[in-house]
Tab-separated table of N, CA and C in Angstrom:
chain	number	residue	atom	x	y	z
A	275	UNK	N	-175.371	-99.190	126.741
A	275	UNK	CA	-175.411	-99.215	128.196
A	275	UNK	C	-174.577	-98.108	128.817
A	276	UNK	N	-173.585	-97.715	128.388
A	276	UNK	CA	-172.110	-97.045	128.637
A	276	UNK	C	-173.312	-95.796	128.668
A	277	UNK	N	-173.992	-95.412	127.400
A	277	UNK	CA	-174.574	-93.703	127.361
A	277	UNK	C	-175.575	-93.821	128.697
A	278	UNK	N	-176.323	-94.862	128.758
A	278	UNK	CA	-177.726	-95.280	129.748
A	278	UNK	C	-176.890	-94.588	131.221
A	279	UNK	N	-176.172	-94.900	131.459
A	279	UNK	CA	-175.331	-94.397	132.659
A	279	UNK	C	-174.634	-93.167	133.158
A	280	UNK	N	-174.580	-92.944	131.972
A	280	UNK	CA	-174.151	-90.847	131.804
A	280	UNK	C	-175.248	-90.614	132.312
A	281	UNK	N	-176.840	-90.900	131.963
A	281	UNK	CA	-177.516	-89.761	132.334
A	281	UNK	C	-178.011	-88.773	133.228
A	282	UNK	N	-178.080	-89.806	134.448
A	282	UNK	CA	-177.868	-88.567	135.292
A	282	UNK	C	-177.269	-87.166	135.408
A	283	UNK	N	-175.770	-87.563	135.391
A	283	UNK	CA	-174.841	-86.541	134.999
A	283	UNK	C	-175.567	-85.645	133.742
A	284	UNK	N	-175.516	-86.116	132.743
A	284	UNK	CA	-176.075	-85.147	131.550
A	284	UNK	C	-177.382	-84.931	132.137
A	285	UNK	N	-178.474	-85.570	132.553
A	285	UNK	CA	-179.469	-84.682	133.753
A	285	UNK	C	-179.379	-83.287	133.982
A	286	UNK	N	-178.210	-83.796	135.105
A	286	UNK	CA	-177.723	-82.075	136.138
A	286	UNK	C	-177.049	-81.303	135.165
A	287	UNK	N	-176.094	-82.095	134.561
A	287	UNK	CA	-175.617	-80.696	133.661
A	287	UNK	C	-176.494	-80.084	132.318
A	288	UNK	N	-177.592	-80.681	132.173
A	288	UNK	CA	-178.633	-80.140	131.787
A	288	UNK	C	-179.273	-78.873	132.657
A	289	UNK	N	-179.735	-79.707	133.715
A	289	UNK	CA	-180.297	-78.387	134.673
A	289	UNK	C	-179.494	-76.920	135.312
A	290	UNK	N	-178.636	-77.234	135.257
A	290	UNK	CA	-177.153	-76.132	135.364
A	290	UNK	C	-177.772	-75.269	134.049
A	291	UNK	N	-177.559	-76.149	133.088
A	291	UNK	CA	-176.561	-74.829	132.014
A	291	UNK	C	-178.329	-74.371	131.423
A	292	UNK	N	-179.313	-74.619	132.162
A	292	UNK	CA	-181.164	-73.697	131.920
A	292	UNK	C	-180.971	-72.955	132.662
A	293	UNK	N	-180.234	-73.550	134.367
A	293	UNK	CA	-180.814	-72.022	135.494
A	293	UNK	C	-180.058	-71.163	135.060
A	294	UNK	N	-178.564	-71.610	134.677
A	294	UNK	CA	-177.700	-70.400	134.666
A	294	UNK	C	-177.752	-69.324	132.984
A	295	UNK	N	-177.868	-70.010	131.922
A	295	UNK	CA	-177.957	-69.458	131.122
A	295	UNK	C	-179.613	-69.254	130.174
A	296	UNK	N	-180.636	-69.254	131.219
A	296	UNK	CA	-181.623	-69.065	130.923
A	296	UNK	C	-181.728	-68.555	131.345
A	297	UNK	N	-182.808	-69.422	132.967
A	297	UNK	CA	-183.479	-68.212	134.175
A	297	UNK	C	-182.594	-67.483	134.504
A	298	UNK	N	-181.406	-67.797	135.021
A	298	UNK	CA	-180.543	-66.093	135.680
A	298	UNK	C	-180.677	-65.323	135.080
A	299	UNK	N	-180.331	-65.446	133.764
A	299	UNK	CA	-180.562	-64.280	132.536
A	299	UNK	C	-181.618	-63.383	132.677
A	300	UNK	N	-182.434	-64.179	132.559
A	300	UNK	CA	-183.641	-63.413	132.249
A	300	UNK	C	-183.958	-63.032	133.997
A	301	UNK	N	-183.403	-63.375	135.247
A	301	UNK	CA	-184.052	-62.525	135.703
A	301	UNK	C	-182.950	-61.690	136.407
A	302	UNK	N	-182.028	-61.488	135.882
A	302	UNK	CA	-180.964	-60.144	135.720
A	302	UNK	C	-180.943	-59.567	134.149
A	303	UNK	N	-181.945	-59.604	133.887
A	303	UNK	CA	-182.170	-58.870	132.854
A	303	UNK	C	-181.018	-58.699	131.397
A	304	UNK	N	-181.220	-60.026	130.867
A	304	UNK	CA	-180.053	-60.243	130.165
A	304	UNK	C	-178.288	-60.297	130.239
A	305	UNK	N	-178.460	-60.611	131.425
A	305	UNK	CA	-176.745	-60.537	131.890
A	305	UNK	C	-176.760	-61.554	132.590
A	306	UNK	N	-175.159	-62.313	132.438
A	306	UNK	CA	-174.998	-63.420	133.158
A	306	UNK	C	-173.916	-62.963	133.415
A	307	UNK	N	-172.866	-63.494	134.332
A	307	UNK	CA	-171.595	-62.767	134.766
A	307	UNK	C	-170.449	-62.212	133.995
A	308	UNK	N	-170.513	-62.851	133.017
A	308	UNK	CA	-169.706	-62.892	131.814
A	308	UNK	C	-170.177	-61.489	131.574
A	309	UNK	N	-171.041	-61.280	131.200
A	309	UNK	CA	-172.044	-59.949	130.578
A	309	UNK	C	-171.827	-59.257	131.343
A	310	UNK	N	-171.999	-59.048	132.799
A	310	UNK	CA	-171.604	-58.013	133.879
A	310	UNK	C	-170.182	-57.374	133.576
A	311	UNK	N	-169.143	-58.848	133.534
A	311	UNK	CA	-167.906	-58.415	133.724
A	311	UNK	C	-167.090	-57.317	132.236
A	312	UNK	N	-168.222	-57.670	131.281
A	312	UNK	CA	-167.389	-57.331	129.493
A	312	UNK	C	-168.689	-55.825	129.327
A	313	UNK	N	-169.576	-56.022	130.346
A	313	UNK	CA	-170.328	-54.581	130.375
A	313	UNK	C	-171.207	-54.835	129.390
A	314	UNK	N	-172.133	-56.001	129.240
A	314	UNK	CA	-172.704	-56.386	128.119
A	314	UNK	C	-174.087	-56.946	128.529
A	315	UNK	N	-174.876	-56.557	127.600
A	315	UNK	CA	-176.580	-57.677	127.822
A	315	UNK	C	-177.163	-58.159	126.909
A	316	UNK	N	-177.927	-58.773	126.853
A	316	UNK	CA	-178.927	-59.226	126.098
A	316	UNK	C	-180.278	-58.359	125.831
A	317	UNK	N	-180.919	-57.987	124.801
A	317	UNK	CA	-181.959	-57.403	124.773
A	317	UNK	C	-182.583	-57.952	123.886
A	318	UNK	N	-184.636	-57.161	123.805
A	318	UNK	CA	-185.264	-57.392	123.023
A	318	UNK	C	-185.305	-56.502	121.802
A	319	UNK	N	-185.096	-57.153	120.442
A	319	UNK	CA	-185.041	-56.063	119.379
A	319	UNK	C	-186.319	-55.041	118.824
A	320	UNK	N	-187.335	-55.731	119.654
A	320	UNK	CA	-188.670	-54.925	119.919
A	320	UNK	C	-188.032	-53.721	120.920
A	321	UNK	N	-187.241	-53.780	121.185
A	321	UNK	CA	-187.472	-52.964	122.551
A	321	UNK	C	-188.109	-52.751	123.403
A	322	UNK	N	-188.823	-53.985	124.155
A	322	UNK	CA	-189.638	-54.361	125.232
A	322	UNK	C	-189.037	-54.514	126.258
A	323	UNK	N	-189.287	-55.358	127.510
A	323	UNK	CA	-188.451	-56.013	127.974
A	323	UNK	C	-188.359	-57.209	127.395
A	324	UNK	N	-187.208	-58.144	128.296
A	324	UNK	CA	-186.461	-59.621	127.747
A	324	UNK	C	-187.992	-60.580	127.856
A	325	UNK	N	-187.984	-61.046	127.036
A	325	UNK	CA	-189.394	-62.129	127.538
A	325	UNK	C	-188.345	-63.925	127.894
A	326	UNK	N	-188.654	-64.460	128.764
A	326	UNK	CA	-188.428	-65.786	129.148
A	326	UNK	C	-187.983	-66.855	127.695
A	327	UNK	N	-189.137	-66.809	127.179
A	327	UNK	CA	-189.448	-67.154	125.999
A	327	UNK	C	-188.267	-66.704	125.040
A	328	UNK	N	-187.900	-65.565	125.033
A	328	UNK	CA	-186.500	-65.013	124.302
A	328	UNK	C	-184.902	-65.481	124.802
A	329	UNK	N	-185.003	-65.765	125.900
A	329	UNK	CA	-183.661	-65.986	126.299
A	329	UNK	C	-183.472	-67.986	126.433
A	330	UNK	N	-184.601	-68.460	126.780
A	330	UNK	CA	-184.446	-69.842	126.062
A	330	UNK	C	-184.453	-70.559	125.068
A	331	UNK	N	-185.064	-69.180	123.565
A	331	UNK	CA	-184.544	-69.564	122.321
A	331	UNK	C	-182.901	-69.623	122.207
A	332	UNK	N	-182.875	-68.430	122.693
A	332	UNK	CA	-181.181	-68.494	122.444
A	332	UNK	C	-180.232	-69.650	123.455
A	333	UNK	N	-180.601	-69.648	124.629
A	333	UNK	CA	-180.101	-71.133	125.291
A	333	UNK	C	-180.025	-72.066	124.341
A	334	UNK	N	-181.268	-72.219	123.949
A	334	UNK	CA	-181.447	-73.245	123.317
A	334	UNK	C	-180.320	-74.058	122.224
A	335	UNK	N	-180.111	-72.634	121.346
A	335	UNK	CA	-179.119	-73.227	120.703
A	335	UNK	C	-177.271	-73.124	120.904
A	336	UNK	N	-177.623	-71.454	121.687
A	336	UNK	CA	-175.765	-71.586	121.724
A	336	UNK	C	-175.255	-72.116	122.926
A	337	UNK	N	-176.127	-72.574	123.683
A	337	UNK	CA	-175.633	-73.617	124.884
A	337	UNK	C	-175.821	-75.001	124.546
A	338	UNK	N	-176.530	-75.501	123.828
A	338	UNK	CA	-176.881	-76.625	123.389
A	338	UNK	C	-177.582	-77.444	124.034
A	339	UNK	N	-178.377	-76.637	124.374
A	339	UNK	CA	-179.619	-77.700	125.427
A	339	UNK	C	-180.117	-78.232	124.479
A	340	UNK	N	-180.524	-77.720	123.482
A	340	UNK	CA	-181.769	-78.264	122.256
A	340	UNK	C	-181.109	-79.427	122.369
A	341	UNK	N	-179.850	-79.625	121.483
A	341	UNK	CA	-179.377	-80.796	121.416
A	341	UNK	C	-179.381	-81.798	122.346
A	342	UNK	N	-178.772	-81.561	123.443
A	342	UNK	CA	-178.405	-82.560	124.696
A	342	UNK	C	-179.652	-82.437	125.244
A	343	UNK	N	-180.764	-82.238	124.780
A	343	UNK	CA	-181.588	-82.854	125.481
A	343	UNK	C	-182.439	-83.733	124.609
A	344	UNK	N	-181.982	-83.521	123.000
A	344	UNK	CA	-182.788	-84.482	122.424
A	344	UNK	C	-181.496	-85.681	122.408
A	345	UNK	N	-180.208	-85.616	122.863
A	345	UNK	CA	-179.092	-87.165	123.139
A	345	UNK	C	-180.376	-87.631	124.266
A	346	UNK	N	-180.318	-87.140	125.602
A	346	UNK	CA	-181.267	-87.621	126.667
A	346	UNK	C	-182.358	-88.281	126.583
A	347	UNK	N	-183.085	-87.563	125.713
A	347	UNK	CA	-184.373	-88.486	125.422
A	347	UNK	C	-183.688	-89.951	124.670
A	348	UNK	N	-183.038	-89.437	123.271
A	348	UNK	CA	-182.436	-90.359	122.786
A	348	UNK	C	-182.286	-91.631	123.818
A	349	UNK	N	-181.632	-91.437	124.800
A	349	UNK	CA	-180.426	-92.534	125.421
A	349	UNK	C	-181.637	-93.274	126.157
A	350	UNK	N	-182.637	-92.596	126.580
A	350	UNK	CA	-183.707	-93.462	127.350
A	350	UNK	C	-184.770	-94.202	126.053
A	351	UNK	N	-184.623	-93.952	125.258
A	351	UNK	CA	-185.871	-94.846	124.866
A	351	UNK	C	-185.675	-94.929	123.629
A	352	UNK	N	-184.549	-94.929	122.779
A	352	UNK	CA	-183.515	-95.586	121.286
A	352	UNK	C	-182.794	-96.738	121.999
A	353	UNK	N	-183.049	-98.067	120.788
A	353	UNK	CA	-182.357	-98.786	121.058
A	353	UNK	C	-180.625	-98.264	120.880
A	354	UNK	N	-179.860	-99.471	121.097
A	354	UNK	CA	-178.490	-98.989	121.396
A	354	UNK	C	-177.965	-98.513	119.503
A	355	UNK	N	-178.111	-99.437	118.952
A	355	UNK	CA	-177.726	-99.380	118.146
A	355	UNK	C	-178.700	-97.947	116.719
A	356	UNK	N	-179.687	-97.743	117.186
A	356	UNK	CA	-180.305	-96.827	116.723
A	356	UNK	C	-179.950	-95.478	117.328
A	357	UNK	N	-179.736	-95.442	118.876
A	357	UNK	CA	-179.250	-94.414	119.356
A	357	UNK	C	-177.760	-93.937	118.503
A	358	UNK	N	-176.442	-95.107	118.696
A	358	UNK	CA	-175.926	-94.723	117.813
A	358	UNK	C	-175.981	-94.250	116.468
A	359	UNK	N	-176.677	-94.577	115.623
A	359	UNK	CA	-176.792	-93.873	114.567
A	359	UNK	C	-177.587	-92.790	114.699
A	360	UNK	N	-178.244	-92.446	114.899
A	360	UNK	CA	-178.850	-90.897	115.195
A	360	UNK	C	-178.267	-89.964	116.079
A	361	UNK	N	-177.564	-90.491	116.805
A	361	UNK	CA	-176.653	-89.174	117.606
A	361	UNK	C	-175.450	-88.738	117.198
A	362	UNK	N	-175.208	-89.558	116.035
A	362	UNK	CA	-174.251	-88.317	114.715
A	362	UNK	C	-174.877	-87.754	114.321
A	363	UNK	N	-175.986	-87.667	113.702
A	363	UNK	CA	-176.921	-86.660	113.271
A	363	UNK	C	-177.274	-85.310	114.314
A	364	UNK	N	-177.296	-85.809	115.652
A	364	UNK	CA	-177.874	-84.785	116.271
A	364	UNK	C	-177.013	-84.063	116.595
A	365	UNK	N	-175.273	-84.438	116.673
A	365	UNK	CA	-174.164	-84.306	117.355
A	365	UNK	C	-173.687	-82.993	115.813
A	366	UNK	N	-173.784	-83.702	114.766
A	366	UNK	CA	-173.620	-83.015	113.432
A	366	UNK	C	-174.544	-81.569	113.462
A	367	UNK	N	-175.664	-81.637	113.730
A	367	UNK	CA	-176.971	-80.417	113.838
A	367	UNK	C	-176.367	-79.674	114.769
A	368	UNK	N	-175.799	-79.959	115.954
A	368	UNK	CA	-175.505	-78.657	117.042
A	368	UNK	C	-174.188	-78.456	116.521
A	369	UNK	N	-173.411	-78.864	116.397
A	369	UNK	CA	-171.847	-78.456	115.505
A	369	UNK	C	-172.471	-77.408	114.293
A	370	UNK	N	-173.266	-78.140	113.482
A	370	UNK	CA	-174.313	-76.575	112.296
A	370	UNK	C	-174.700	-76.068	112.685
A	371	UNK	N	-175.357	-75.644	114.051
A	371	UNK	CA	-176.279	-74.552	114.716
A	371	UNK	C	-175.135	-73.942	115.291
A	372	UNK	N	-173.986	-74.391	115.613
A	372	UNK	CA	-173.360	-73.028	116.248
A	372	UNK	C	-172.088	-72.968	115.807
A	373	UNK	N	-171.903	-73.385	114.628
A	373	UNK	CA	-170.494	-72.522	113.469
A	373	UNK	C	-171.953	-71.542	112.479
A	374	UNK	N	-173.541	-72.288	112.777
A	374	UNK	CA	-173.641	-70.859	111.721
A	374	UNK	C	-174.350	-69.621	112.667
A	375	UNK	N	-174.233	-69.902	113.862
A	375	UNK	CA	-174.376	-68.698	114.698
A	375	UNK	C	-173.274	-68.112	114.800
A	376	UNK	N	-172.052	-68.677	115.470
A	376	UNK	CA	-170.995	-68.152	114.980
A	376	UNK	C	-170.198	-67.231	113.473
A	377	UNK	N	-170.898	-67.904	112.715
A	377	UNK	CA	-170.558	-67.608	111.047
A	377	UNK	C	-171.178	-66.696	110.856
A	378	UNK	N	-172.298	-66.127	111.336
A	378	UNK	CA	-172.575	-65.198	111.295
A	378	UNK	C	-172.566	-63.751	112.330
A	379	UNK	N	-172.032	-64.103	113.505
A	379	UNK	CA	-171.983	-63.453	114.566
A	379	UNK	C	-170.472	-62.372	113.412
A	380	UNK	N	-169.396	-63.161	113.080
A	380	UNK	CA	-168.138	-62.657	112.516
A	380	UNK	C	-168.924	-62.003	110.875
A	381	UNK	N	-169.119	-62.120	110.239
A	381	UNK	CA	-169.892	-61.956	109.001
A	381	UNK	C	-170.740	-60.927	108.494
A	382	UNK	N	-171.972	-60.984	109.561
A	382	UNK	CA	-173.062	-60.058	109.362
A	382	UNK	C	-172.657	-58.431	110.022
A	383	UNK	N	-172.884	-57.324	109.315
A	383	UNK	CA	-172.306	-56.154	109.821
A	383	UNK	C	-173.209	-55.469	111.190
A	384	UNK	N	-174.317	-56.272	111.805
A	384	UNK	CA	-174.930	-56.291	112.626
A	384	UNK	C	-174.237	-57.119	113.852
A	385	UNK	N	-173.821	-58.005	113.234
A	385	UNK	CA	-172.922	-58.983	114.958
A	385	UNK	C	-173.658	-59.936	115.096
A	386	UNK	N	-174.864	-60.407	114.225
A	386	UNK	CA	-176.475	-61.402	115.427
A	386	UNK	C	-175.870	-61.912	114.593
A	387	UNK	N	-176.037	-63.199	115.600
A	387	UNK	CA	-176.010	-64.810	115.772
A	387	UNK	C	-177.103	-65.509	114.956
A	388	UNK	N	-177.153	-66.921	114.585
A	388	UNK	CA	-178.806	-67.277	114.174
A	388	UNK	C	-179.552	-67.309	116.006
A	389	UNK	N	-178.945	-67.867	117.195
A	389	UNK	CA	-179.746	-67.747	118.571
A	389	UNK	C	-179.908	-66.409	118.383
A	390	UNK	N	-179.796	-65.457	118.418
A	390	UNK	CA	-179.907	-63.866	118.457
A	390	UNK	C	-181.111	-63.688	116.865
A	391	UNK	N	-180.708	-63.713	116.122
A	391	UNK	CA	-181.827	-63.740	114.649
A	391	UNK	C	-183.286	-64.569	115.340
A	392	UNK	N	-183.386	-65.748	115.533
A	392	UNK	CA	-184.481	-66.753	116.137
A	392	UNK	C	-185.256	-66.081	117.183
A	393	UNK	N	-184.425	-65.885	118.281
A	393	UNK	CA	-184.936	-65.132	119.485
A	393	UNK	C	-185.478	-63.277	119.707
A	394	UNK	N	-184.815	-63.051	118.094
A	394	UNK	CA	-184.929	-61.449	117.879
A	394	UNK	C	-184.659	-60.627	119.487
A	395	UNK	N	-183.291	-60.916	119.717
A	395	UNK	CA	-182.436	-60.417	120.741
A	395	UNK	C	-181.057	-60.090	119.936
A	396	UNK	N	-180.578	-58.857	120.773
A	396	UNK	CA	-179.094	-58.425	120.324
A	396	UNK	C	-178.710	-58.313	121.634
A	397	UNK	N	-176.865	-58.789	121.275
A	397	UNK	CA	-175.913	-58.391	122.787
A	397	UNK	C	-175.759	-56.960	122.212
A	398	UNK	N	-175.513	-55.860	123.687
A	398	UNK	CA	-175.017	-54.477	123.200
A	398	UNK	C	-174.266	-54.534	124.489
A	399	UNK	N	-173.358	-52.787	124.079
A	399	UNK	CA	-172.747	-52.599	125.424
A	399	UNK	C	-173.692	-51.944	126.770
A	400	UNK	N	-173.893	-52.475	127.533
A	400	UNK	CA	-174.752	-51.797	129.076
A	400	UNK	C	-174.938	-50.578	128.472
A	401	UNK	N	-173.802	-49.617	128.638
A	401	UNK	CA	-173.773	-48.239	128.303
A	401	UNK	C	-174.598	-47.768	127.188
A	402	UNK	N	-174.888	-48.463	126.428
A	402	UNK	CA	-175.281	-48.296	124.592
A	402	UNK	C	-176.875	-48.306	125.148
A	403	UNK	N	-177.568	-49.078	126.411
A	403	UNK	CA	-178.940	-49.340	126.030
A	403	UNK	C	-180.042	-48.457	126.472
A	404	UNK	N	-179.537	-47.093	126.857
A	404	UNK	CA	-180.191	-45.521	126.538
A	404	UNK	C	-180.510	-45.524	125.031
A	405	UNK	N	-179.612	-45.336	124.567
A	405	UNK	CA	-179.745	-45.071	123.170
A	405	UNK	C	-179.999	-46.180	122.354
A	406	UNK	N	-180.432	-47.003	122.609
A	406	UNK	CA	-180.641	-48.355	121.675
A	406	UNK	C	-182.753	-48.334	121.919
A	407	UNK	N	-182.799	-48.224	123.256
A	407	UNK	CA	-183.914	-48.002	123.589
A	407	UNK	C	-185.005	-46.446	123.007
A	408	UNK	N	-184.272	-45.731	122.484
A	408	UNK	CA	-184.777	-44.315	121.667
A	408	UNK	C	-185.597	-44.763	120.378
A	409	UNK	N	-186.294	-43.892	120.840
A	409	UNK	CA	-187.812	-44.247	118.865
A	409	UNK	C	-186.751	-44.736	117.698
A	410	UNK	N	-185.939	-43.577	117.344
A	410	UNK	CA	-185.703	-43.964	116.043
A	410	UNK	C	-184.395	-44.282	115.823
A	411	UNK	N	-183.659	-45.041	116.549
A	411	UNK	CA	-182.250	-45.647	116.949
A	411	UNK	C	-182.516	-47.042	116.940
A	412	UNK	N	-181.750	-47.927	115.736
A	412	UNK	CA	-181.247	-49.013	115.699
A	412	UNK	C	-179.682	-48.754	115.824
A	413	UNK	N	-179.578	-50.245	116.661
A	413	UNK	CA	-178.245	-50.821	116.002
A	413	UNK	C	-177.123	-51.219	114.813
A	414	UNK	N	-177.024	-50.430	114.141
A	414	UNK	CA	-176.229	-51.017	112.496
A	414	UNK	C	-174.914	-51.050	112.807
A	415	UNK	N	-174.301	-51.712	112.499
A	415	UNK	CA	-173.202	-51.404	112.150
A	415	UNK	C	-172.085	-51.558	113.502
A	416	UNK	N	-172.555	-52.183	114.605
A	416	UNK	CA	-171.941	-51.935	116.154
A	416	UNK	C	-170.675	-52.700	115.854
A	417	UNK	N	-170.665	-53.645	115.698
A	417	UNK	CA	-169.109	-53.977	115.096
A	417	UNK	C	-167.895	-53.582	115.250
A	418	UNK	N	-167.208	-53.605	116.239
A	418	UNK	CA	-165.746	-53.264	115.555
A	418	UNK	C	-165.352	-54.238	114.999
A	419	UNK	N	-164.641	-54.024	114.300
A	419	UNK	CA	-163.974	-55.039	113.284
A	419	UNK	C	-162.542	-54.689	113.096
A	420	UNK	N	-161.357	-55.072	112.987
A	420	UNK	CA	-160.046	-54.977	113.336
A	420	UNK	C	-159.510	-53.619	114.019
A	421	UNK	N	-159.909	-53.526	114.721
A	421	UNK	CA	-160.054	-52.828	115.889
A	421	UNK	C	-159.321	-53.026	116.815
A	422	UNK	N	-157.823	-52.371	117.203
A	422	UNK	CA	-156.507	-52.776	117.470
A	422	UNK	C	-156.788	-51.952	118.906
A	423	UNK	N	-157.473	-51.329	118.837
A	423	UNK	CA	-157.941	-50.640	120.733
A	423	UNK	C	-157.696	-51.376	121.334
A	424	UNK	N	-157.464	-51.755	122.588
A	424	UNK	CA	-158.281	-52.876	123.719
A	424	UNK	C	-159.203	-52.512	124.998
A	425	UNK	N	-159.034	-50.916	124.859
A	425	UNK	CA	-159.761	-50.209	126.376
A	425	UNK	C	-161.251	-49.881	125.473
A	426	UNK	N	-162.131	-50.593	126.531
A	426	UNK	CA	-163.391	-50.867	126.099
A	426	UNK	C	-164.348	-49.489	126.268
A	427	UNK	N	-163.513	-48.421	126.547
A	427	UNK	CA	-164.067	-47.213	127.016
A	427	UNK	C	-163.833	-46.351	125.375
A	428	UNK	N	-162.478	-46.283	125.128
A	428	UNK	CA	-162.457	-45.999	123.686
A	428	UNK	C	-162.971	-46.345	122.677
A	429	UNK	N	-163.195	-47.820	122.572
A	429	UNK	CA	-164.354	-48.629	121.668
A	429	UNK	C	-165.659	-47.858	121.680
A	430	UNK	N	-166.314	-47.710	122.927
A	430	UNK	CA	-167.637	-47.295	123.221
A	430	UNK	C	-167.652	-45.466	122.763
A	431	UNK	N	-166.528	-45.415	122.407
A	431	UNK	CA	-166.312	-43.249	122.088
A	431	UNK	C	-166.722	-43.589	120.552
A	432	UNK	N	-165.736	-44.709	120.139
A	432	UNK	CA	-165.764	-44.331	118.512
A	432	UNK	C	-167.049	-45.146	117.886
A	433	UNK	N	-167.789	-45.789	118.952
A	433	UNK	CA	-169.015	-46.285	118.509
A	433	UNK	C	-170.594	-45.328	118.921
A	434	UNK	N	-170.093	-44.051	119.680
A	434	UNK	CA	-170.967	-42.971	119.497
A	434	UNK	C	-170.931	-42.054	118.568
A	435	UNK	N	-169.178	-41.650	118.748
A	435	UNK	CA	-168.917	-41.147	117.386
A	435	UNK	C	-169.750	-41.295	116.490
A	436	UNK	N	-169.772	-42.400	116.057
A	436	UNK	CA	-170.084	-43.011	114.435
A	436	UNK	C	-171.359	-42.680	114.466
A	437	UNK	N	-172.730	-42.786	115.844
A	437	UNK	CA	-173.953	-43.095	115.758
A	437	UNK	C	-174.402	-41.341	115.313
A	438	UNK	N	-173.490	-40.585	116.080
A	438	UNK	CA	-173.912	-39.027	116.025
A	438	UNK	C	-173.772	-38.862	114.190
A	439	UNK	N	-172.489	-39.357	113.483
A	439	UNK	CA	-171.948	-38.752	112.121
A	439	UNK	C	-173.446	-39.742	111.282
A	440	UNK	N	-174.029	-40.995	111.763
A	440	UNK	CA	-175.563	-41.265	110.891
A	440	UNK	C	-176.390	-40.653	111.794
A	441	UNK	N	-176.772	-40.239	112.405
A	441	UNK	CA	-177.551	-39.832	113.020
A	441	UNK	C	-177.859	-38.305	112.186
A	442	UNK	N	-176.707	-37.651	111.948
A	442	UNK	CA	-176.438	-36.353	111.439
A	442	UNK	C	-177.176	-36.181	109.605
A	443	UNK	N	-176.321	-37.497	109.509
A	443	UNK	CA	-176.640	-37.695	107.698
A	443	UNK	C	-177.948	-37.868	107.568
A	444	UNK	N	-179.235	-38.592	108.775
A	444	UNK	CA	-180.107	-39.462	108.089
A	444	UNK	C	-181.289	-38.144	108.460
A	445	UNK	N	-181.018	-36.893	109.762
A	445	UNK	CA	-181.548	-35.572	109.976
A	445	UNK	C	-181.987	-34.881	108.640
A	446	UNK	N	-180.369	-34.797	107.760
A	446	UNK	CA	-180.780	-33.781	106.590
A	446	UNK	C	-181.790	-33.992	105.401
């Protein structure tokens, strides 16, 4: 009864965390404020534009709608005692969907997430998506990794740097 009564609440804060980390997204073109403020977006690894469809895979899992919206259904139409037992399971699945998006966000020498792998979207820096958008320019390697800088302007030097010194090697 106690969950039957959340729902509303989990409702709206359902509908919140789609407009804001879905539709806004996608229709500021992969940026949500966060992204504005760190100079960052979301893109398609096609190099298309963002499709709808791409930015609610990734909602999906690193916001955890998937989940909280299968508790919701849950809470309306599982008995009580069945609800409880299945919403460790579901509670367990989004805790695994995002230590191994996470686990791999730190890990993989690319930076993607499994929401980013699923949705075949990468975050880059604003500045970076001239050159990310070029024929024969991928992303490898964007990473800093103990990287004691903190001015995000120097980061972005030694991460052209690097693209010109493969860029140079892969010419000859």
């Amino acid at each position: 009864e106690v969950a039957y009564y959340g729902v509303p609440s989990t409702l709206i804060t359902l509908i919140i965390t789609f407009l804001y980390f879905s539709l806004f997204q996608y229709y500021t073109k992969g940026k949500t404020l966060g992204k504005l403020i760190c100079g960052l977006e979301v893109v398609s690894t096609d190099k298309k534009e963002l499709k709808l469809s791409q930015v609610i895979i990734r909602s999906a899992i690193i916001d955890s709608i998937l989940t909280s919206s299968i508790l919701l259904i849950m809470v309306l139409f599982l008995t009580k005692a069945s609800f409880i037992k299945l919403s460790i399971f579901v509670q367990i699945l989004d805790a695994a969907l995002l230590f191994t998006s996470f686990g791999m966000i730190i890990y993989r020498n690319d930076g993607v997430g499994l929401h980013d792998y699923l949705a075949k979207t990468r975050v880059i820096l604003s500045s970076e998506k001239e050159y990310f958008l070029e024929d024969n320019n991928e992303i490898k390697d964007a990473k800093i990794v103990n990287e004691k800088t903190t001015d995000i302007t120097e980061k972005t030097e030694k991460i052209k740097i690097t693209r010109k010194k493969t860029t140079k090697k892969g010419d000859k």
